[in-house]
Coordinates of C-alpha atoms and ligand atoms in Angstrom, one line a residue:
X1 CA 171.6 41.4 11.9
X2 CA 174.3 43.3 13.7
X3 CA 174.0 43.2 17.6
X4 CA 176.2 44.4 20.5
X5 CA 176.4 42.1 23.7
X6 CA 176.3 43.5 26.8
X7 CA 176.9 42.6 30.6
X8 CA 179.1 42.1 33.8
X9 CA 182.0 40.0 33.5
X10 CA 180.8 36.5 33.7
X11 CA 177.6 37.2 32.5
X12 CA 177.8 34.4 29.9
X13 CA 177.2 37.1 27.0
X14 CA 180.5 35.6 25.5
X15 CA 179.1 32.0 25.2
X16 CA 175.6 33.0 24.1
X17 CA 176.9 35.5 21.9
X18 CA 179.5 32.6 20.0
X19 CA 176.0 30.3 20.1
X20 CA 173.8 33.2 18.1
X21 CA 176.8 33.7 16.2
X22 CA 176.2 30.0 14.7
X23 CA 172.1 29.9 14.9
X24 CA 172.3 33.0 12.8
X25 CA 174.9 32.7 10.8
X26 CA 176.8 35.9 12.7
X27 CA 180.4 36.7 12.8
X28 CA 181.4 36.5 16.7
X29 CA 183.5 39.6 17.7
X30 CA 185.2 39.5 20.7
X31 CA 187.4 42.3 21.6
X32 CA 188.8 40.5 25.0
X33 CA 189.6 37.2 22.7
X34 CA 191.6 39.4 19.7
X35 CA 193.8 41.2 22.7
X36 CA 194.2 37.6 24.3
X37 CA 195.2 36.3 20.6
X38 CA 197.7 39.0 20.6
X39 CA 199.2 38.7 23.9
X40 CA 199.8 34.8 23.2
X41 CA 201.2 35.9 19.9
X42 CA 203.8 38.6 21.8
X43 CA 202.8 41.5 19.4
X44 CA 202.8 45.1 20.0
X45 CA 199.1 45.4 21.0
X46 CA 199.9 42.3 22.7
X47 CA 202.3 43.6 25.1
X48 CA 200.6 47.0 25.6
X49 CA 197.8 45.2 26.9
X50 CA 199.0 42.1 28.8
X51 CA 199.3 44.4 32.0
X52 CA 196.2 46.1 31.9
X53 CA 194.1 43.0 31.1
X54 CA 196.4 41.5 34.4
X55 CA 195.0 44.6 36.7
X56 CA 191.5 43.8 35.7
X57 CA 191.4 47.8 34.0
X58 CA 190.1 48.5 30.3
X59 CA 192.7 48.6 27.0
X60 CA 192.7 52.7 25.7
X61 CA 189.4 54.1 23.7
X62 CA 191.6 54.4 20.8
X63 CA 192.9 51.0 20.7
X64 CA 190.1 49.6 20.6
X65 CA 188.9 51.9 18.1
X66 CA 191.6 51.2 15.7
X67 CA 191.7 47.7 16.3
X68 CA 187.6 47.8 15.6
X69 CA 188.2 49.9 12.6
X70 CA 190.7 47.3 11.2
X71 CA 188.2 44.6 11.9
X72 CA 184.8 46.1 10.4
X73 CA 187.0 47.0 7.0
X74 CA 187.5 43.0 7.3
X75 CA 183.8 41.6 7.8
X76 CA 180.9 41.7 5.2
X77 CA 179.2 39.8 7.3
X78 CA 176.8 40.9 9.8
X79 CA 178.3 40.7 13.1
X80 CA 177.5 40.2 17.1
X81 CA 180.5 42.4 19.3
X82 CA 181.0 41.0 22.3
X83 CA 183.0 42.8 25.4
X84 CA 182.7 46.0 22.6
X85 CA 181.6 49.0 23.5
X86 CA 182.6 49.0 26.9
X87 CA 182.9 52.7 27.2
X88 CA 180.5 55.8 26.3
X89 CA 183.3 56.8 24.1
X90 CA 183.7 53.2 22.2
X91 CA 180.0 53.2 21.9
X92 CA 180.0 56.9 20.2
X93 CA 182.4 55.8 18.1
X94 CA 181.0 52.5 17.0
X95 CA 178.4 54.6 15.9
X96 CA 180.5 56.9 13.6
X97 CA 182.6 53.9 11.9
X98 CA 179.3 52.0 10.9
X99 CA 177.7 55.3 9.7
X100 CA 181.0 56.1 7.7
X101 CA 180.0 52.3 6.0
X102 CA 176.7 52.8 5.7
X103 CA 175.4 50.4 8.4
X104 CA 173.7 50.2 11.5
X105 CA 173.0 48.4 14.8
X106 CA 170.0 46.2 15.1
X107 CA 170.3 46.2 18.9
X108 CA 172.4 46.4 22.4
X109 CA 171.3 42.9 24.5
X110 CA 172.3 43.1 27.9
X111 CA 172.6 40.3 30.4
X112 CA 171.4 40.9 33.6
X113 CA 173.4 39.1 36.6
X114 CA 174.5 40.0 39.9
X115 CA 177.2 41.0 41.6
X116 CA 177.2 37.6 44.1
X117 CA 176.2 35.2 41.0
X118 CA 179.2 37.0 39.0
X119 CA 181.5 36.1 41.5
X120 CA 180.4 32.7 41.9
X121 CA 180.3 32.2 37.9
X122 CA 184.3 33.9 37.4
X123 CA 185.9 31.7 40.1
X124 CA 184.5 28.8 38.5
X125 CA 185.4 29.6 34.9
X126 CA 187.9 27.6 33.3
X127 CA 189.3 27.0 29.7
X128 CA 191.1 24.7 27.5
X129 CA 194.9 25.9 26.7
X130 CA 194.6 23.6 23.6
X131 CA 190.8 24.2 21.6
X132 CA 189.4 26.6 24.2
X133 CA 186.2 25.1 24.9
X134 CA 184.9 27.1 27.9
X135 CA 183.7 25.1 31.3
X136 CA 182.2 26.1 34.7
X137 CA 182.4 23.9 37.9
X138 CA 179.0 25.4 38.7
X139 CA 177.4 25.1 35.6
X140 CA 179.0 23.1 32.7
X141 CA 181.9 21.1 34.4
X142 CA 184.3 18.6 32.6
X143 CA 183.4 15.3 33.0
X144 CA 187.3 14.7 34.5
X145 CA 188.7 17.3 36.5
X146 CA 191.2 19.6 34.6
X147 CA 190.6 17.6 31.7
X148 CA 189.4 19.1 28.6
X149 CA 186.2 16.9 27.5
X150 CA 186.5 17.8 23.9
X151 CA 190.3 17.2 23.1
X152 CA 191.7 16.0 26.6
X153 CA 193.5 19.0 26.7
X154 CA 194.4 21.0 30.2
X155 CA 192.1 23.2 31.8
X156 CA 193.3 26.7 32.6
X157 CA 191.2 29.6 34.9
X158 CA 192.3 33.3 33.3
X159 CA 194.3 35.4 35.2
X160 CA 191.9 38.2 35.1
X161 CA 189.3 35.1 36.9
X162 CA 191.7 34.7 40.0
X163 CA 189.6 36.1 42.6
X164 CA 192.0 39.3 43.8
X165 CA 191.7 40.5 40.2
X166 CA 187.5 40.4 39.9
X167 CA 186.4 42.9 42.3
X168 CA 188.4 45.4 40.3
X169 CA 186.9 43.9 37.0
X170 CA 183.3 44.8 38.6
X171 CA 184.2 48.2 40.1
X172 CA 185.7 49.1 36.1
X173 CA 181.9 47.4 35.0
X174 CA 180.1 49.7 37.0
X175 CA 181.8 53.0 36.4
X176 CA 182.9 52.4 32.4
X177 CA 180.7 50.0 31.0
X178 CA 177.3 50.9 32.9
X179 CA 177.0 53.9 30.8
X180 CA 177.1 52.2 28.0
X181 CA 173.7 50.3 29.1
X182 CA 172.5 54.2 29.0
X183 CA 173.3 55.5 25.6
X184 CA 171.5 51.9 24.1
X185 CA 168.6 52.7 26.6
X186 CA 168.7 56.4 25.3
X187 CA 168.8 55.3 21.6
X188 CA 165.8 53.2 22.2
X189 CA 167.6 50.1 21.1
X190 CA 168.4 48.1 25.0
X191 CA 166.9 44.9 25.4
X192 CA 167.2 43.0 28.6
X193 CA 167.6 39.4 29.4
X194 CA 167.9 38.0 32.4
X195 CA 171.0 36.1 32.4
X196 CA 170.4 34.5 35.5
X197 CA 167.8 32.0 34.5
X198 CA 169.6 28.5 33.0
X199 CA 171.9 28.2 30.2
X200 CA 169.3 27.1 28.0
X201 CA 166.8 29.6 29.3
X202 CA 169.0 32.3 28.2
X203 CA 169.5 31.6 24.7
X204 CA 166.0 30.8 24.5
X205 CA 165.0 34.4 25.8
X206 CA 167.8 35.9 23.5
X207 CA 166.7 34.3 20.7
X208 CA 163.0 35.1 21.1
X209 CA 164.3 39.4 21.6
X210 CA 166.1 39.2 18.6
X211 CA 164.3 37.3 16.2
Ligands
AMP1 P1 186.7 39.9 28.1 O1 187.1 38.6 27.6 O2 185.7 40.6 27.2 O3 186.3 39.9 29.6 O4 188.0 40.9 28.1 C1 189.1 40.7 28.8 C2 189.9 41.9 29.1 O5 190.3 42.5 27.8 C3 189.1 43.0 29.8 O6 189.1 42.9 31.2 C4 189.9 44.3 29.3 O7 191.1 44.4 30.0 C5 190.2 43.9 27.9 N1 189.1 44.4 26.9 C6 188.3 43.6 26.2 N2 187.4 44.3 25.5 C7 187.7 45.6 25.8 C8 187.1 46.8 25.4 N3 186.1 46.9 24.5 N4 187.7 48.0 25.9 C9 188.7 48.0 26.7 N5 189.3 46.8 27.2 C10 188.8 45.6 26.7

């Protein structure tokens, strides 16, 4: 099964996505962790990046082409993308590379939040610098404050999560990424889950659309 994840920022397609990823035996793809890899890392991609990721904007088309490229060539496996395409163009030319190999997209599931819940969810959002586990004082929080549950590591927030930086995130959602919801819908292959019901809920409905 191959499957693009869709959604707002904060629309928890990254944790469901790595959660399918295991049920189904799915390599997780996430364009936003492989830029943060290489920013911690200091490499050329990294550095181009850094500053974009900062303002909240989207990396160039053909970085994330290239870097997409490099990463199909790598996987056998089937895959779930997550964060990727987040342009018409990436989407366009996801569908070039996989014809080029001979394979194709099952489907494009898109988590439905809004804008208020979004906000609510970002602010909230905080990771471990050590294993990365992923918490939210909403929804998941550690059992100590700060305090990764897992390894006792510290719990960090993202810079792109302070709240200055998240209105622009949304504004670059609505104008680049929406579109993309429109070339799935167009290709007959959009499904919609409503990401707004509980954790549990969600995966449940995901699981169901996909299976
Ligand atoms: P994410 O973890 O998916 O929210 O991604 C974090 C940041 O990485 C985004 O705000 C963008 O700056 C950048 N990014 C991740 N995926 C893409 C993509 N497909 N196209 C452009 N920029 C991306």
């Amino acid at each position: 099964m191959r499957l693009v994840f869709l959604g707002p920022p904060g629309s928890g397609k990254g944790t469901q996505a790595k959660i399918l990823a295991e049920k189904k035996n799915l390599t997780h793809i996430s364009t936003g962790d492989v830029l943060r890899n290489a920013v911690k890392n200091g490499t050329e991609l990294g550095k181009k990046a850094k500053p974009i990721m900062d303002a909240g904007g989207l990396v160039s088309d053909n970085i994330i082409l290239g870097m997409i490229k490099e990463l199909l060539q790598k996987t056998d496996d089937d895959f779930i993308f997550d964060g990727f395409p987040r342009t018409a163009a990436q989407a366009e030319g996801l569908v070039k590379m996989m014809a080029e190999l001979g394979i194709k997209l099952d489907a494009a599931v898109n988590l439905d939040v809004d804008d208020e819940e979004v906000l609510k969810r970002l602010t909230g959002r905080f990771f471990c610098e050590k294993c990365s586990a992923d918490f939210n004082i909403n929804t998941r929080p550690p059992k100590v404050e700060g305090i990764c549950d897992k390894c006792g590591g510290k719990l960090m927030q993202r810079d792109d999560d302070k709240t200055e930086v998240i209105a622009d995130r949304l504004n670059v959602y609505r104008e680049k990424t929406k579109p993309v919801e429109d070339f799935y819908r167009a290709n007959n292959m959009l499904v919609n889950v409503n990401g707004t019901q509980s954790f549990d809920d969600v995966a449940a409905a995901i699981l169901n659309v996909v299976s």
